[in-house]
PDB file of C-alpha atoms and ligand atoms in Angstrom:
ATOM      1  CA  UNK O  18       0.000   0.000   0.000  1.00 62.00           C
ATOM      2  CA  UNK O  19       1.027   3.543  -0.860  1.00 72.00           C
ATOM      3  CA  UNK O  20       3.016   5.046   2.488  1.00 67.00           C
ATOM      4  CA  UNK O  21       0.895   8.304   2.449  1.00 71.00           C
ATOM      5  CA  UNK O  22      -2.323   6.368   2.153  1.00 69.00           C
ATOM      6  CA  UNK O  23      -1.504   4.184   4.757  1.00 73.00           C
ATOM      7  CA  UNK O  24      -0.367   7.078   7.300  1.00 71.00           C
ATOM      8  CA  UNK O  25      -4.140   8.700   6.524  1.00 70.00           C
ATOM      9  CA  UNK O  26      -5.873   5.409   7.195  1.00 71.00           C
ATOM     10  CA  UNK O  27      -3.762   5.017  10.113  1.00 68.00           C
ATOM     11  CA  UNK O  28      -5.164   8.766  11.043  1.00 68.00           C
ATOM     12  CA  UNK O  29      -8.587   7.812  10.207  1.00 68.00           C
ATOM     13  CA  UNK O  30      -8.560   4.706  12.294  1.00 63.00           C
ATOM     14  CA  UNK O  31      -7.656   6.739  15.408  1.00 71.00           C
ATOM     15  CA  UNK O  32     -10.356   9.502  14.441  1.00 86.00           C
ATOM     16  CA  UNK O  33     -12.920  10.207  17.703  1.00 96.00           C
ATOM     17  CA  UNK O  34     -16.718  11.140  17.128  1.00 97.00           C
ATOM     18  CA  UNK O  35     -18.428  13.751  19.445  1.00 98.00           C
ATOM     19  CA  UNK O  36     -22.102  14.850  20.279  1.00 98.00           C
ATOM     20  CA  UNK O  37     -22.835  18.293  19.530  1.00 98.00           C
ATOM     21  CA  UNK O  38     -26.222  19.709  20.384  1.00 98.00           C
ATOM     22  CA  UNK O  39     -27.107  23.298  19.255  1.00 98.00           C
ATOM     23  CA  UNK O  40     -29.414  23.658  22.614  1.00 98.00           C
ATOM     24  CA  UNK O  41     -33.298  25.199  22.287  1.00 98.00           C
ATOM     25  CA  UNK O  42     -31.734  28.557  22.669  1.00 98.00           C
ATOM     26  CA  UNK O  43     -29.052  28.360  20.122  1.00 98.00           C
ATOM     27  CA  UNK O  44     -31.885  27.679  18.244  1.00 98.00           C
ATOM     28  CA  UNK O  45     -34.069  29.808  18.646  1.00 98.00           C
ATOM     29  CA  UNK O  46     -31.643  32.680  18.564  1.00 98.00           C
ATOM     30  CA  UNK O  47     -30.125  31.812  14.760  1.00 98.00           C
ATOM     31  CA  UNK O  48     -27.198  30.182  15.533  1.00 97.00           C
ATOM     32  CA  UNK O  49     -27.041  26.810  14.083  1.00 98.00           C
ATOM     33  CA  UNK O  50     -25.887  27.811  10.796  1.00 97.00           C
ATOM     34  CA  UNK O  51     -22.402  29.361  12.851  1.00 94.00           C
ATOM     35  CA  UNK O  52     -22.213  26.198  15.086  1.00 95.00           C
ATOM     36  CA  UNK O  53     -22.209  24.373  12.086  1.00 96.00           C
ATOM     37  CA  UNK O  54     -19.947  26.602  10.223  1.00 95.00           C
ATOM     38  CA  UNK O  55     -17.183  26.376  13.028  1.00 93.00           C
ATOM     39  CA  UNK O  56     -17.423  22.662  12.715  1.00 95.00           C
ATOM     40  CA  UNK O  57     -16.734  22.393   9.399  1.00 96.00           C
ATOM     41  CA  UNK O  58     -14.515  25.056   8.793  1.00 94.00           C
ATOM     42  CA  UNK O  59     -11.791  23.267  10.840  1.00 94.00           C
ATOM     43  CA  UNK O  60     -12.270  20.822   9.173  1.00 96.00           C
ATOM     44  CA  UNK O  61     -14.344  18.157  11.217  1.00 96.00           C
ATOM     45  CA  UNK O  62     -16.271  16.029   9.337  1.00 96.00           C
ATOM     46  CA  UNK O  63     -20.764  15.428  10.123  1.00 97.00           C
ATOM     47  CA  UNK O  64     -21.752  11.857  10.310  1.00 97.00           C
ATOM     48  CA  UNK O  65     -25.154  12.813  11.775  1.00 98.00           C
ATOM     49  CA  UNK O  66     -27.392  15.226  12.414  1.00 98.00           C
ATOM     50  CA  UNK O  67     -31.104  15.818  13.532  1.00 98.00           C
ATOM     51  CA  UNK O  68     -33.399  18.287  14.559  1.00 98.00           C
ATOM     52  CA  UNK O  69     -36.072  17.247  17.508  1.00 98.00           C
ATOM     53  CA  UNK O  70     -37.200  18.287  20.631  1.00 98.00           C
ATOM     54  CA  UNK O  71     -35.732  16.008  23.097  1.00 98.00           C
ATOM     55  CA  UNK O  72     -37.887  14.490  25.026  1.00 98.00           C
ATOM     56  CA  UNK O  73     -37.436  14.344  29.687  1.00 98.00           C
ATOM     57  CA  UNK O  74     -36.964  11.426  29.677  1.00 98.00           C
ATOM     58  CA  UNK O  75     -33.837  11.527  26.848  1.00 98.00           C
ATOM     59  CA  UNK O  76     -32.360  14.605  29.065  1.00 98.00           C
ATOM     60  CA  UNK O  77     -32.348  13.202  32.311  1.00 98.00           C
ATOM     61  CA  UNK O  78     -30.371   9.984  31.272  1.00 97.00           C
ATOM     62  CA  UNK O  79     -28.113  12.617  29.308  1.00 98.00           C
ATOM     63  CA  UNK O  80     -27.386  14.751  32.616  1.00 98.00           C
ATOM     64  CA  UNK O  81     -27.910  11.972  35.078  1.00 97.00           C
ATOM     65  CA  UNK O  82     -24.331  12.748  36.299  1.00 97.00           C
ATOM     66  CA  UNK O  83     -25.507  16.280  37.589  1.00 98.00           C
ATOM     67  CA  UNK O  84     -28.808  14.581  38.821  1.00 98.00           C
ATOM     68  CA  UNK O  85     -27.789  15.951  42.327  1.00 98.00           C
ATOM     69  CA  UNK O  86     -27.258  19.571  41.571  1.00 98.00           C
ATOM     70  CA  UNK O  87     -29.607  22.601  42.481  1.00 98.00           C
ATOM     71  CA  UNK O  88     -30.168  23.322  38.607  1.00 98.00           C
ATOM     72  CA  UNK O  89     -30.561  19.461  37.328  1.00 98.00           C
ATOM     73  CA  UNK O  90     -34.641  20.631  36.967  1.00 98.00           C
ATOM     74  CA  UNK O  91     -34.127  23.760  35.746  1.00 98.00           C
ATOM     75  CA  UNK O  92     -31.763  22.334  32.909  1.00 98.00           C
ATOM     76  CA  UNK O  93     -33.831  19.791  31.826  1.00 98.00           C
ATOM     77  CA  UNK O  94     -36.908  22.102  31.757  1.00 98.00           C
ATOM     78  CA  UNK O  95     -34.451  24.363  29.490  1.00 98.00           C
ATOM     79  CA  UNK O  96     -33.169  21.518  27.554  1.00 98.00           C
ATOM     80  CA  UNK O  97     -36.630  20.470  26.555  1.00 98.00           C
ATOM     81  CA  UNK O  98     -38.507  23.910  26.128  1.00 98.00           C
ATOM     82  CA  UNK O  99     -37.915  23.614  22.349  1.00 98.00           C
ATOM     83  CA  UNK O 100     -36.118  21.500  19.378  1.00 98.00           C
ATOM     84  CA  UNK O 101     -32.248  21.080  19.036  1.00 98.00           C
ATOM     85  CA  UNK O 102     -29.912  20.356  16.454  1.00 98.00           C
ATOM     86  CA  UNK O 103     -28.224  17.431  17.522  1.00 98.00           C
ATOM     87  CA  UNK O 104     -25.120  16.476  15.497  1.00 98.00           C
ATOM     88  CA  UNK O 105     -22.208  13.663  15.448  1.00 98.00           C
ATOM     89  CA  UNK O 106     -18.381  15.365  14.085  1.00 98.00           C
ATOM     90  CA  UNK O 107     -15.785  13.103  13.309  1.00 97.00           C
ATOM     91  CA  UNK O 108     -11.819  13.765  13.501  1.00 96.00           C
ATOM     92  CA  UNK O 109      -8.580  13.682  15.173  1.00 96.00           C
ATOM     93  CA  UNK O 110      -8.951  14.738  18.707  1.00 96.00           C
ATOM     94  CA  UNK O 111     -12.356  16.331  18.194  1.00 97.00           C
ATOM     95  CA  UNK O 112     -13.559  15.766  21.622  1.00 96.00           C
ATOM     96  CA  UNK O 113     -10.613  18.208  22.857  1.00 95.00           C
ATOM     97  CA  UNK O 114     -10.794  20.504  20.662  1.00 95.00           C
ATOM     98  CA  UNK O 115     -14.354  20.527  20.079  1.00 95.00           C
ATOM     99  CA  UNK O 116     -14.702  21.319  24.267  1.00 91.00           C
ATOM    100  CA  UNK O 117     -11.985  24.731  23.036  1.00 90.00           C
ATOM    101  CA  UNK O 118     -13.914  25.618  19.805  1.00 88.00           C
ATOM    102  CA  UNK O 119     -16.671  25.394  22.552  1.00 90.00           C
ATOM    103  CA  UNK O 120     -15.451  27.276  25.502  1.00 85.00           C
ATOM    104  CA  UNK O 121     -15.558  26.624  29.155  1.00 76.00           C
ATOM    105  CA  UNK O 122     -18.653  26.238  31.357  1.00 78.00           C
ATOM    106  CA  UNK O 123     -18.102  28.828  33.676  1.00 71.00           C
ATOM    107  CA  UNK O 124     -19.183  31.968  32.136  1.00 63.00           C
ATOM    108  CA  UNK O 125     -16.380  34.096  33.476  1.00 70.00           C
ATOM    109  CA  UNK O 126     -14.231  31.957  31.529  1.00 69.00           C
ATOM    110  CA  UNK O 127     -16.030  32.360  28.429  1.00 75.00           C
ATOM    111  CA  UNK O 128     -13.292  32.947  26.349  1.00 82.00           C
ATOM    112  CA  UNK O 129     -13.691  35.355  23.146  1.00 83.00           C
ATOM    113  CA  UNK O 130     -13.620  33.588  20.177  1.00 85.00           C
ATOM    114  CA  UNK O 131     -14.812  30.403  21.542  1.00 89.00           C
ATOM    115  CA  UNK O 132     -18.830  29.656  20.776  1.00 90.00           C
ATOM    116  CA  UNK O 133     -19.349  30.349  24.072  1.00 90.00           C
ATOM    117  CA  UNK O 134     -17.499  33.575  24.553  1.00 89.00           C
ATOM    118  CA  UNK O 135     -18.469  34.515  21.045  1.00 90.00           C
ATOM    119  CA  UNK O 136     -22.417  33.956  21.843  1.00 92.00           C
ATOM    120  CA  UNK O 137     -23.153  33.626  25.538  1.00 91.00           C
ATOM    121  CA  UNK O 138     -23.453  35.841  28.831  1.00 90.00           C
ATOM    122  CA  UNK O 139     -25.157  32.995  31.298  1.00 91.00           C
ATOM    123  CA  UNK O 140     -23.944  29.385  31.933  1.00 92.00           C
ATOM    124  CA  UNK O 141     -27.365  28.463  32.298  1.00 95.00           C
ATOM    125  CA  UNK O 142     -27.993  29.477  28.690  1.00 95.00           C
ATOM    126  CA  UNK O 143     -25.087  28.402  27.082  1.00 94.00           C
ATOM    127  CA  UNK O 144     -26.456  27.484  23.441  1.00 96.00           C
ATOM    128  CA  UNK O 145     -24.508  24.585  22.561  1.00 96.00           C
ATOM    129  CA  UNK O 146     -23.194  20.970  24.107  1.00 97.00           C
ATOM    130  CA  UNK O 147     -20.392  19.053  23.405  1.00 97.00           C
ATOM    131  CA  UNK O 148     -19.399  15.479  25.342  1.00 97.00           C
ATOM    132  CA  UNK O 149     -16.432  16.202  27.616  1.00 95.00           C
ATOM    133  CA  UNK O 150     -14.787  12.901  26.902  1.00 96.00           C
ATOM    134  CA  UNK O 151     -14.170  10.105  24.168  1.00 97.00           C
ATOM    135  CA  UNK O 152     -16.229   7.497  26.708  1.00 97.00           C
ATOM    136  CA  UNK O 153     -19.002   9.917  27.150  1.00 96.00           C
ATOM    137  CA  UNK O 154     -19.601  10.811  23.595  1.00 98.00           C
ATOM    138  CA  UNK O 155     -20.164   7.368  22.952  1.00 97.00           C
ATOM    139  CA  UNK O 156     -22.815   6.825  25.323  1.00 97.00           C
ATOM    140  CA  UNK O 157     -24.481  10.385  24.346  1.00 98.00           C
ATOM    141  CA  UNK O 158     -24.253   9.023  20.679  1.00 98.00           C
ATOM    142  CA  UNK O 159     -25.753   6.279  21.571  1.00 98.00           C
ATOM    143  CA  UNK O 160     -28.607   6.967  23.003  1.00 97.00           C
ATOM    144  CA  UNK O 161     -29.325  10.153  21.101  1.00 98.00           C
ATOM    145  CA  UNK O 162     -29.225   8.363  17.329  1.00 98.00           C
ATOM    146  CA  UNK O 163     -29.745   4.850  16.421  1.00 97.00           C
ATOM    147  CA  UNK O 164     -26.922   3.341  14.273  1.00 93.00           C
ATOM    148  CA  UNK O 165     -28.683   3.276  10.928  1.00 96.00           C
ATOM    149  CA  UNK O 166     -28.747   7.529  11.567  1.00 97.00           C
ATOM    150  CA  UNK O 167     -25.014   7.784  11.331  1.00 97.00           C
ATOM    151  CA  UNK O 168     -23.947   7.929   7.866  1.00 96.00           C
ATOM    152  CA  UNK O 169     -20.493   6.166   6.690  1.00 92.00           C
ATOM    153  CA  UNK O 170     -18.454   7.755   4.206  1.00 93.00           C
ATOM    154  CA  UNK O 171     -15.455   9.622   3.518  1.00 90.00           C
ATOM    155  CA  UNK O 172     -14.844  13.533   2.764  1.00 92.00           C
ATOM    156  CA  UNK O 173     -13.637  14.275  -0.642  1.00 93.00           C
ATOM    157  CA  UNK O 174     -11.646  17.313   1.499  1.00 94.00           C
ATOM    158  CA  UNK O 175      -9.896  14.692   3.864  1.00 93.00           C
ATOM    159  CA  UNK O 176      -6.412  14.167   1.858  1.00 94.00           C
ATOM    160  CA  UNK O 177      -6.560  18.066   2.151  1.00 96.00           C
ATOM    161  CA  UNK O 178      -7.280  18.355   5.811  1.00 96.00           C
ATOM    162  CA  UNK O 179      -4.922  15.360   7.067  1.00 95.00           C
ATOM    163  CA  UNK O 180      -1.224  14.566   5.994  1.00 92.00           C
TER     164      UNK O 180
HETATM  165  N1  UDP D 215     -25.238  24.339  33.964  1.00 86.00           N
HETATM  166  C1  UDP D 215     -26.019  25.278  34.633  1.00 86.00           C
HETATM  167  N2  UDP D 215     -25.522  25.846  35.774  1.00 86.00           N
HETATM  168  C2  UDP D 215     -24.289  25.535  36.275  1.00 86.00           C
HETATM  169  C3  UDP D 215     -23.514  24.575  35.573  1.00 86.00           C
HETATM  170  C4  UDP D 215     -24.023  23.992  34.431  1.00 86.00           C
HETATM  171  O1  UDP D 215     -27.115  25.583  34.206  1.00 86.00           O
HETATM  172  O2  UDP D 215     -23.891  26.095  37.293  1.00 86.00           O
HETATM  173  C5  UDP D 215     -25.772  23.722  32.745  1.00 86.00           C
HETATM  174  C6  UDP D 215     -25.123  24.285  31.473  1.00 86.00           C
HETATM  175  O3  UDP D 215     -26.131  24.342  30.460  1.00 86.00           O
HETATM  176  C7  UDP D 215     -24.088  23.226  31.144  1.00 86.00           C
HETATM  177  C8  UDP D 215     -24.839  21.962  31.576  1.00 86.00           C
HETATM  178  O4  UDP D 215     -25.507  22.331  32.762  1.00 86.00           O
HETATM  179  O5  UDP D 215     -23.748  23.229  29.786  1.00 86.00           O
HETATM  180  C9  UDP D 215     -23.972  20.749  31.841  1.00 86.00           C
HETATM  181  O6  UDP D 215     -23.019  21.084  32.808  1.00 86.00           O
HETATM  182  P1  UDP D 215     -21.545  20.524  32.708  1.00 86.00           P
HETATM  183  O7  UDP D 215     -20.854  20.834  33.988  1.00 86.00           O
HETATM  184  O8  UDP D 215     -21.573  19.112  32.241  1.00 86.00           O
HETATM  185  O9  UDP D 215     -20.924  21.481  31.608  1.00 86.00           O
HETATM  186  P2  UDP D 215     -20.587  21.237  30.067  1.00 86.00           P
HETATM  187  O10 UDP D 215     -20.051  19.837  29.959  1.00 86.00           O
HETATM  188  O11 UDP D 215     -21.870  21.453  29.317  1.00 86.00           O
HETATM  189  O12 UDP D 215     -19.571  22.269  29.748  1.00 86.00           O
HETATM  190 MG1   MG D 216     -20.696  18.021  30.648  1.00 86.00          MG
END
């Protein structure tokens, strides 16, 4: 096999997935077309994507690790007061640099030119979600799409985007 084929398979093979979600207010405010556009702009590539209103019941499993925490109701009731975009990216170390392109949680660190620092004021409206680790993003992906939603393929831009 050709060497520079086989170093980008060997890239591909190691490639993570994340869940995104574009949350009811990024929504509603007109910013899934940027979330998107950061995404694929780096260079990340979409495997899934869907737009629904998630239902409790979907939310609660999603943020049953913050299940104890004095704004677990007020974050689901957020979480499900309208649709989101949910989405699956694919790439080299997208889960850590997808949790930069994002920003921190703590709104005094949103950083400019992060989503977060770029769009948000409140933690508690924070317009967008990405899984904080490799393990978690595959449970989120899991439970948010069914297999047959992901789509295989490969990006006609990926000899351009990886060496
Ligand atoms: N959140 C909140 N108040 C807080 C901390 C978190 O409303 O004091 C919400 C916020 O929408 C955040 C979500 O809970 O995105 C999940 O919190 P986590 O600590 O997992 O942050 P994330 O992984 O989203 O950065
Ligand atoms: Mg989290």
């Amino acid at each position: 096999m050709d060497v520079e084929l086989e170093q980008l398979e060997g890239i591909m093979a190691t490639c993570e997935r994340i869940s995104i979600a574009v949350k009811p207010d990024g929504v509603q405010r007109g910013l899934v077309g940027d979330t998107i556009e950061h995404f694929e702009q780096k260079g990340f590539c979409l495997v899934g994507m869907k737009f629904i209103q998630a239902s409790e019941d979907l939310l609660k499993e999603h943020y049953i690790d913050l299940k104890d925490s004095s704004f677990f109701t007020g974050l689901v009731k957020y979480m499900h007061s309208g649709p989101v975009v949910a989405m699956v990216w694919e790439g080299l170390n997208v889960v850590k640099t997808s949790r930069v392109v994002l920003g921190e949680t703590n709104p005094a660190g949103f950083k400019p030119e992060t989503i977060c620092g770029d769009f948000c004021i409140q933690v508690g409206r924070n317009i967008i979600h990405g899984s904080d680790s490799v393990e978690s993003a595959e449970k989120e992906i899991g439970s948010w799409f069914y297999p047959g939603e992901l789509v295989d393929y490969k990006s006609c831009a990926q000899n351009w985007i990886y060496e």
